Short mmCIF file of C-alpha atoms in Angstrom, two decimals:
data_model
loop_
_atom_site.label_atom_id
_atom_site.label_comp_id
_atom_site.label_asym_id
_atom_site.label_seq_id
_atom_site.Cartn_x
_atom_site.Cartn_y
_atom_site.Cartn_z
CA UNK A 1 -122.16 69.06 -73.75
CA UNK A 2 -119.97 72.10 -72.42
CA UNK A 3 -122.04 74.43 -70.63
CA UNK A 4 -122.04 78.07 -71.20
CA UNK A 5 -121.03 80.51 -68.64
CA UNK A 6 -123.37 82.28 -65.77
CA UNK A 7 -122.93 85.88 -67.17
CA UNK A 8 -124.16 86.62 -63.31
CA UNK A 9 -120.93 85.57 -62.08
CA UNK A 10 -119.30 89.03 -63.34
CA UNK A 11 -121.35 90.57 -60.46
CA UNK A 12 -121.61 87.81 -58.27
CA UNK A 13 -117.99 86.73 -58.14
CA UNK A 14 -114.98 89.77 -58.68
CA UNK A 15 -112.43 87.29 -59.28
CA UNK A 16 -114.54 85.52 -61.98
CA UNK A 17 -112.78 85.24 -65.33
CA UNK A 18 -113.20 88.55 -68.20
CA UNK A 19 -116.33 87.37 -70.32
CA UNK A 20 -115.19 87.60 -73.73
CA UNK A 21 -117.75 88.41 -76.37
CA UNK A 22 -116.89 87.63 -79.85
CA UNK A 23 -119.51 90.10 -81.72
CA UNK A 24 -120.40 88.36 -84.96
CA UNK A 25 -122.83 91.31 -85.95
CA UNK A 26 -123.71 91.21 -89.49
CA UNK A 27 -120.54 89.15 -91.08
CA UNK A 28 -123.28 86.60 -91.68
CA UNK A 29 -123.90 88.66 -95.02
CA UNK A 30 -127.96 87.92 -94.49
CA UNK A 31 -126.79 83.66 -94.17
CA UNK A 32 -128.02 81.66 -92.10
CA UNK A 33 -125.32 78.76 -92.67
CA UNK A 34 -122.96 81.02 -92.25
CA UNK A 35 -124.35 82.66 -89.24
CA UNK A 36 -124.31 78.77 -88.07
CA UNK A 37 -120.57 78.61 -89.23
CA UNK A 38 -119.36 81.45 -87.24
CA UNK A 39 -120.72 80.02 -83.54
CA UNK A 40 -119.10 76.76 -84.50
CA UNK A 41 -115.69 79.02 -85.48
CA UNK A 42 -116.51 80.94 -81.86
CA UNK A 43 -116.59 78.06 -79.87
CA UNK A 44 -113.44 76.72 -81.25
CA UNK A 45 -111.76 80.29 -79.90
CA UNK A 46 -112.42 80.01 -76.23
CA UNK A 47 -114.83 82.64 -76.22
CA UNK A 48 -117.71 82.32 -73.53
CA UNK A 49 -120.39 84.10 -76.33
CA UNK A 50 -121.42 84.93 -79.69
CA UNK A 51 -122.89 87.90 -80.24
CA UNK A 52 -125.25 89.06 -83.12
CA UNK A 53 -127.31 92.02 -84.22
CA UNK A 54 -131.30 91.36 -84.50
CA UNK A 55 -132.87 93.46 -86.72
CA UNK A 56 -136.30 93.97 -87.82
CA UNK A 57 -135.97 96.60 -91.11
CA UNK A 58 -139.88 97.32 -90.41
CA UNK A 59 -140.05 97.92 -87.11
CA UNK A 60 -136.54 99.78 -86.99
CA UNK A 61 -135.75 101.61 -90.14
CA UNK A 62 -137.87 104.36 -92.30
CA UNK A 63 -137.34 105.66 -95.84
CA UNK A 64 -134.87 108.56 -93.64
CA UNK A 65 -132.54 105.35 -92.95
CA UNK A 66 -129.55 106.94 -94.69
CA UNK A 67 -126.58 105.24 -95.05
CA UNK A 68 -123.13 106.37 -92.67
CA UNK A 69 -121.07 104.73 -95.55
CA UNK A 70 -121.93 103.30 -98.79
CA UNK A 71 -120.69 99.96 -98.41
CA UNK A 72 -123.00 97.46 -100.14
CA UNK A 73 -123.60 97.43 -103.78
CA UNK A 74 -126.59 94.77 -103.69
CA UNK A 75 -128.70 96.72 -101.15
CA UNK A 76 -130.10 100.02 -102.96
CA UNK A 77 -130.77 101.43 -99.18
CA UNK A 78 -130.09 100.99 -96.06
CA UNK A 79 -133.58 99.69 -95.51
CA UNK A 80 -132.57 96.87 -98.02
CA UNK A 81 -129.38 95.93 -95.94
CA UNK A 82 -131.57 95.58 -92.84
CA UNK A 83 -133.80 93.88 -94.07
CA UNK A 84 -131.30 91.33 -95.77
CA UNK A 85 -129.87 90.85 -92.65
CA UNK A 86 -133.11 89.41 -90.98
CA UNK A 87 -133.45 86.05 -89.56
CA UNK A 88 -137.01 84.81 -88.48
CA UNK A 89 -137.52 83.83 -85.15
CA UNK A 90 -137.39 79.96 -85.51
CA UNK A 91 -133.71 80.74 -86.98
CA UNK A 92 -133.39 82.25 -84.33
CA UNK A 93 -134.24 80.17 -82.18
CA UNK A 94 -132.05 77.56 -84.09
CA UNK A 95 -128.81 79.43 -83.78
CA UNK A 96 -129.29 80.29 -79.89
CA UNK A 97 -129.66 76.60 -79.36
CA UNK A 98 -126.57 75.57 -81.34
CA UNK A 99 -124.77 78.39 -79.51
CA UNK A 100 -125.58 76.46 -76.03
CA UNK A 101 -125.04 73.29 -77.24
CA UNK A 102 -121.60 74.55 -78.14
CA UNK A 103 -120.94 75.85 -74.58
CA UNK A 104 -121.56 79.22 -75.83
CA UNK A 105 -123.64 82.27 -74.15
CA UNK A 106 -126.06 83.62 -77.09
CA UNK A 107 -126.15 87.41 -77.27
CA UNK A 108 -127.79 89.28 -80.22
CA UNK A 109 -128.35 93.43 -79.83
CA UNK A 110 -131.71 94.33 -80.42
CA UNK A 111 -132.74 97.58 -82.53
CA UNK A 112 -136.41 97.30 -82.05
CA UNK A 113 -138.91 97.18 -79.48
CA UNK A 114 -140.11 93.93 -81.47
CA UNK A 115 -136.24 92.42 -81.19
CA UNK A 116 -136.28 93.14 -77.64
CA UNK A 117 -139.44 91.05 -77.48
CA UNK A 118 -138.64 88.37 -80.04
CA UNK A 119 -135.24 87.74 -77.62
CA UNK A 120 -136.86 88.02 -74.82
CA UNK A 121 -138.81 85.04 -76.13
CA UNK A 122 -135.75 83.12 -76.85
CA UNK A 123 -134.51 83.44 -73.65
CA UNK A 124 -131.94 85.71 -73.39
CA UNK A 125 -129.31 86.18 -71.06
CA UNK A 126 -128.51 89.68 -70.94
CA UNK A 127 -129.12 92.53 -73.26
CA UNK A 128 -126.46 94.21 -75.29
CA UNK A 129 -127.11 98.18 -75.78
CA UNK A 130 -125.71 99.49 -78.86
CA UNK A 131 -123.72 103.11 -77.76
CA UNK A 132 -126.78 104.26 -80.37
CA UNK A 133 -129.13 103.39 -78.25
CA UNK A 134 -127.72 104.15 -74.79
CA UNK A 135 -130.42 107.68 -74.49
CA UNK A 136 -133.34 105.10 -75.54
CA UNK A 137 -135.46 105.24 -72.51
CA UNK A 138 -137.89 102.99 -74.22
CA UNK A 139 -135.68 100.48 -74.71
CA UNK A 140 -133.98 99.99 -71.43
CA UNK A 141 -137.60 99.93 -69.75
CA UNK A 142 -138.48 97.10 -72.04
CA UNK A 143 -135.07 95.55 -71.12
CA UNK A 144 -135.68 96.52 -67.39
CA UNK A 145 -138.71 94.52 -67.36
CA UNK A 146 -137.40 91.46 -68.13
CA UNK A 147 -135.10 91.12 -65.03
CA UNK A 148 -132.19 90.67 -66.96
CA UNK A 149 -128.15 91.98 -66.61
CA UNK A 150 -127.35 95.14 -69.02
CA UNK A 151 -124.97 95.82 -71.05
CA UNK A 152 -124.22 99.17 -72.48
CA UNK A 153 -122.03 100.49 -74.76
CA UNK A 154 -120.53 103.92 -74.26
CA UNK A 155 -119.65 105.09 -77.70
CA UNK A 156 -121.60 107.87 -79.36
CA UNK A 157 -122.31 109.25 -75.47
CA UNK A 158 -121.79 112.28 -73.38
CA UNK A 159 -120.82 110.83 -69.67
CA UNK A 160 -123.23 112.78 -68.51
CA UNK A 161 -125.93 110.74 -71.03
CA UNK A 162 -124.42 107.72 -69.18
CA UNK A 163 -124.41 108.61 -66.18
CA UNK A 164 -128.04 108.98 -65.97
CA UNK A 165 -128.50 105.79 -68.01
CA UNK A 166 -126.02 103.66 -65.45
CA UNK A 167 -128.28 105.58 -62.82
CA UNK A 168 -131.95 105.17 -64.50
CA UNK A 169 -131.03 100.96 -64.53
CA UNK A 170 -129.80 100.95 -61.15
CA UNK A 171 -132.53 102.63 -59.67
CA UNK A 172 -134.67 99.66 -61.29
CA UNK A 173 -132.16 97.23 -59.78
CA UNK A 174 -130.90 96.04 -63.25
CA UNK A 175 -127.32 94.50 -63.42
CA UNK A 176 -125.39 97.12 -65.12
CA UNK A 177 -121.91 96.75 -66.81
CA UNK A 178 -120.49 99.28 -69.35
CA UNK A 179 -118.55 99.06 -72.04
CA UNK A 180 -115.58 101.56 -73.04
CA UNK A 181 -115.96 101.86 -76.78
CA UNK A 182 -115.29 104.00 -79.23
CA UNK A 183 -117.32 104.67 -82.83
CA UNK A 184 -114.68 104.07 -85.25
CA UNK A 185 -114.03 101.11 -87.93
CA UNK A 186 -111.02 100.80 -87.65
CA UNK A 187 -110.31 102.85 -84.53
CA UNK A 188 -106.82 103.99 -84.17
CA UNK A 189 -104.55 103.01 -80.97
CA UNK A 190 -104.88 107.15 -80.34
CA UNK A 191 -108.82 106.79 -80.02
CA UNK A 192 -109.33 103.31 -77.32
CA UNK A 193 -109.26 105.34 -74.43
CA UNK A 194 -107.68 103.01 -72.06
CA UNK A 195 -107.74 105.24 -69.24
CA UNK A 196 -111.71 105.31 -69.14
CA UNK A 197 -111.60 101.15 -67.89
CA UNK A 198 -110.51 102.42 -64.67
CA UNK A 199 -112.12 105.79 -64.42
CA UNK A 200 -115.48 104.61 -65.92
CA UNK A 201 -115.13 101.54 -62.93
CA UNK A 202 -114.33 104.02 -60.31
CA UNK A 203 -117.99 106.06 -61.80
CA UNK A 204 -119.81 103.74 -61.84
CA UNK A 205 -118.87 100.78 -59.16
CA UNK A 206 -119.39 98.35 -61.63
CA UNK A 207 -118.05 95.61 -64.20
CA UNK A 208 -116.65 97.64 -67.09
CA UNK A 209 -115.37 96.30 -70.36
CA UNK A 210 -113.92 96.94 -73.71
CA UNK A 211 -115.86 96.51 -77.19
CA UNK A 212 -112.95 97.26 -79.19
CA UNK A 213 -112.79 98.15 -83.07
CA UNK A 214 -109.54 98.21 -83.59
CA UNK A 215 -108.93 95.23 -85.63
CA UNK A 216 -105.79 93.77 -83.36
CA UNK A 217 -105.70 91.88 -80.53
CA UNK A 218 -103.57 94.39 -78.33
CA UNK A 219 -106.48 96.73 -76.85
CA UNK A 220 -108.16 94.06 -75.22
CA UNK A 221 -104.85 92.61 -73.61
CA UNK A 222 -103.95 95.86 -72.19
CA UNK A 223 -108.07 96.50 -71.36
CA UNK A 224 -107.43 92.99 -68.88
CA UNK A 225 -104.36 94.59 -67.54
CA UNK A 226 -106.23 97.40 -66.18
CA UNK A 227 -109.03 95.37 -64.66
CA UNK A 228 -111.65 95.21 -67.70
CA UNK A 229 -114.44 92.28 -66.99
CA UNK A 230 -115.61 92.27 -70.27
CA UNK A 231 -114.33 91.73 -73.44
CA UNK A 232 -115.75 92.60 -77.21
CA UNK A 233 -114.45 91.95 -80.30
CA UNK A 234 -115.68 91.22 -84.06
CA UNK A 235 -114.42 88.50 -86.28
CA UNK A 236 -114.42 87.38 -89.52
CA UNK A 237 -113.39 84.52 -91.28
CA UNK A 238 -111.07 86.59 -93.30
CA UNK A 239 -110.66 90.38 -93.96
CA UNK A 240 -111.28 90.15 -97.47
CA UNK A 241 -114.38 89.35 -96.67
CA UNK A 242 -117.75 91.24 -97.42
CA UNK A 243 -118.85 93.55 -94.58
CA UNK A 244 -119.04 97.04 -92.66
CA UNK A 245 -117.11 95.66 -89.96
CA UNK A 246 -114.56 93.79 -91.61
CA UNK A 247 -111.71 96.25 -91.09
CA UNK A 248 -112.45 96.03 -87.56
CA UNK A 249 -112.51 92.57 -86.67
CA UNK A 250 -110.16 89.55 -85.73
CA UNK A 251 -109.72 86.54 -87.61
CA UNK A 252 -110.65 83.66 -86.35
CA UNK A 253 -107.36 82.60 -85.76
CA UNK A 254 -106.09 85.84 -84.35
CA UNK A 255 -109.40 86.10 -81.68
CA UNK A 256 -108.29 82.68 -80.81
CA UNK A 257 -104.72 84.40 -80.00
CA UNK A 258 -106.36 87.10 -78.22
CA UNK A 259 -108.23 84.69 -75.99
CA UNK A 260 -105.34 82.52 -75.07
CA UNK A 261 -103.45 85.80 -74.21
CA UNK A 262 -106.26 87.19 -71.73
CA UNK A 263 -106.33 84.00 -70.21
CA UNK A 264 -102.42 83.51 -69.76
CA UNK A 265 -102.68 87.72 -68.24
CA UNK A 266 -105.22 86.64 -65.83
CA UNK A 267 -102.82 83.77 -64.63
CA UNK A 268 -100.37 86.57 -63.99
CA UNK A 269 -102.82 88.62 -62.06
CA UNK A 270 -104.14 85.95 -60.05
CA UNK A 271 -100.30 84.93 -58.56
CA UNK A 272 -98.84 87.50 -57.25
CA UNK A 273 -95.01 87.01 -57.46
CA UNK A 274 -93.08 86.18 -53.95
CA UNK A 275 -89.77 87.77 -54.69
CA UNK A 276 -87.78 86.88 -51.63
CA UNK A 277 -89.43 83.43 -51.22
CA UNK A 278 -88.41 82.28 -54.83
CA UNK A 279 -84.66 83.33 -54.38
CA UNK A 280 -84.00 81.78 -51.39
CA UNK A 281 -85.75 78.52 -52.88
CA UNK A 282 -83.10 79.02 -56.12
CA UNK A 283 -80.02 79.71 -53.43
CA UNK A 284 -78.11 76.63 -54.96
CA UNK A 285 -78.29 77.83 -58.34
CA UNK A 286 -77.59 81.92 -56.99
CA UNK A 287 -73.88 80.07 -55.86
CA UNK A 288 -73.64 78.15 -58.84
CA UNK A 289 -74.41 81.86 -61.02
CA UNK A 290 -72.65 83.95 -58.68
CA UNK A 291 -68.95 85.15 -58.44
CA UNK A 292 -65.98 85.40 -55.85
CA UNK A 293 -63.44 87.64 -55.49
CA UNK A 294 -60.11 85.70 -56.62
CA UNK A 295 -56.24 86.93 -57.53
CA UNK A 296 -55.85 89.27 -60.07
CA UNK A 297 -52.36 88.28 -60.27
CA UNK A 298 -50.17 86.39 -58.55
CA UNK A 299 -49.32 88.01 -54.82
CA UNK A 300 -46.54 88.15 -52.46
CA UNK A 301 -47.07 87.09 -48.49
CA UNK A 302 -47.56 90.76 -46.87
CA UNK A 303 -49.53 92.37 -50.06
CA UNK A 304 -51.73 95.28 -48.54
CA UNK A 305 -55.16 94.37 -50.82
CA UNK A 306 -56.20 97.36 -53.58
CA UNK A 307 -58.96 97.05 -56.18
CA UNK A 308 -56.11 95.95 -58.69
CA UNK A 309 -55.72 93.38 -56.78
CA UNK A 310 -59.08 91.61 -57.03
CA UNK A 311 -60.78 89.59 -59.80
CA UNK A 312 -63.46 87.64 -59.80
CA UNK A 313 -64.89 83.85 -60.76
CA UNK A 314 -67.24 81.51 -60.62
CA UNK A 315 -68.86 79.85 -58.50
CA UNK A 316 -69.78 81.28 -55.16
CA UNK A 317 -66.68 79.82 -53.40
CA UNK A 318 -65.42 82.32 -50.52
CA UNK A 319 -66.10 85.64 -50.55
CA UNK A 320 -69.17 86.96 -52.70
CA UNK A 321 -67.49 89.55 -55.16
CA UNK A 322 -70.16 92.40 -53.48
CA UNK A 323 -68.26 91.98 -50.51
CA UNK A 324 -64.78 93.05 -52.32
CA UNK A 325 -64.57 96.67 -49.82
CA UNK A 326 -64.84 94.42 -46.74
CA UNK A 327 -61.35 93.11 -47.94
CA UNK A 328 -59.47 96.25 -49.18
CA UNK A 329 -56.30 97.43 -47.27
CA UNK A 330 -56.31 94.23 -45.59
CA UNK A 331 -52.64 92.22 -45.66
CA UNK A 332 -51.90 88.91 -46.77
CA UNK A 333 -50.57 85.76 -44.34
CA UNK A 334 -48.99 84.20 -46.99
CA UNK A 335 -48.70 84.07 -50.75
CA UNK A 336 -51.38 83.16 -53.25
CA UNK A 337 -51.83 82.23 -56.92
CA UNK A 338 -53.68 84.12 -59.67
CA UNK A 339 -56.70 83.06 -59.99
CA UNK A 340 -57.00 81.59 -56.89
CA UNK A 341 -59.99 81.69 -54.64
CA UNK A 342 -59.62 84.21 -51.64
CA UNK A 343 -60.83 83.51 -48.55
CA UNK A 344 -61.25 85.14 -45.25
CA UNK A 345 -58.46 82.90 -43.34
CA UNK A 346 -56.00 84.24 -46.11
CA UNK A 347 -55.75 87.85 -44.31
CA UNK A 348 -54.18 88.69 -41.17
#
């Protein structure tokens, strides 16, 4: 069996890979074969994890759960959705071990104290903090105790919210890495605040990524260009599917794009390209591409050489057409053909 990924290695190793996430969140619709469906769709991506969304309606939601956007017309409240959405813990359990058996790294946000412990149970790998949850101290301690990397999303915060987040896990000698994200399904190219991979990097001295919303696969390409470590994306099987996240997410086929295409970048960055080293390997073919300097027309023994004089062909046979000036007002030994080749011997 493939194994998954040591998510360790971001902070371990600086030349590891991006860890691409592909978040599956709630396009399970409340299934559990199709929660089971998507990891098997994941792995066949190239991802390195699935991500899902563990929710608990009673130990998360009230009767002042409103909803942002009306979306469902099966769940009368939000408390309904949540609680539609909920797996038990041995289906839990199942899907984590399906996700490893795939090669996979199992993530799943928790929104409850009694997720965070449920997971913990599993055996998880790192925790995923949803940008809601960034200013929940209880929370990260819970999360702190177990030992285990962070990773938080910066969405609905103030830096100054993350910044003492960042420093509150630190302090407690968590593995931190931070996610540039923004709260918006779709989100716009105008709203992915590219510039923040680096700047949020230089804050924080840590591994920062991208959970993007955008529904395309050209943030995160550009997020790898800058130097982003982690990558997070939704998918769906299809965008007319059911879901508040559909709008936002990759296709299976398009995620598997988006993979390939962060992979193929991080070639690029890893080989730096050795400009003089290559030419001089290709100088056969830079004679066989290049031109001389030939007749323009035919000329007369004595001919004192002007621009109008000068043509050029190729291949690199005499003098290299850049030279030309090294030739002008020069004077011809003895006749020579249009067309023909010039070469030094030809002057006096």
């Amino acid at each position: 069996m493939p194994q998954p990924r040591d998510i360790n290695d971001l902070w371990q190793n600086p030349a590891a890979p991006s860890f691409i996430i592909a978040e599956v969140a709630q396009a399970h619709d409340g299934s559990l074969g199709t929660a089971h469906a998507y990891i098997d769709a994941v792995a066949a991506t190239g991802a390195d994890a699935v991500k899902f969304q563990t929710h608990i309606a009673a130990e998360e939601s009230s009767e002042l759960d409103t909803w942002r956007v009306k979306f469902s017309k099966q769940d009368a409240t939000r408390y309904d959705y949540w609680k539609r959405m909920e797996f038990t813990e041995p289906q839990w359990i199942e899907l984590k071990q399906h996700a490893e058996e795939k090669g996979l790294v199992f993530l799943s946000s928790p929104f409850s104290l009694a997720a965070i412990r449920m997971l913990e149970r599993l055996g998880m790998s790192a925790w995923k903090v949803a940008s809601g949850e960034v200013t929940n101290r209880l929370f990260l301690d819970a999360m702190i105790d177990t030992g285990k990397p962070v990773l938080v999303s910066s969405g609905m915060s103030y830096l100054e919210e993350m910044d003492a987040t960042v420093a509150h896990l630190k302090a407690a000698g968590s593995s931190v890495a931070v996610f540039q994200c923004t709260t918006a399904y779709p989100c716009p190219p105008e709203k992915i605040g590219l510039n923040q991979i680096t700047e949020l990097a230089q804050r924080y001295g840590c591994p920062v990524g991208l959970s993007d919303h955008s529904g395309t696969p050209y943030p995160s390409l550009a997020a790898v260009t800058l130097g982003a470590k982690l990558i997070e994306v939704h998918i769906t099987f299809s965008r007319e599917m059911f879901g508040p996240d559909v709008s936002a997410s990759l296709t299976t086929d398009e995620f598997k794009q988006m993979v390939a295409g962060v992979r193929s970048i991080e070639m690029m960055k890893a080989n730096p390209f050795p400009k003089d080293s290559v030419a001089e390997a290709l100088e056969p073919l830079r004679r066989m591409f290049g031109q001389s300097l030939v007749a323009a027309t035919d000329l007369s023994a004595g001919t004192l050489i002007t621009r109008e004089n000068l043509s050029c062909r190729k291949p690199c046979h005499g003098i290299p057409a850049a030279d030309y000036t090294s030739i002008l007002g020069k004077k011809l030994k003895h006749a020579v053909k249009s067309a023909q080749f010039l070469q030094l011997e030809d002057f006096e």
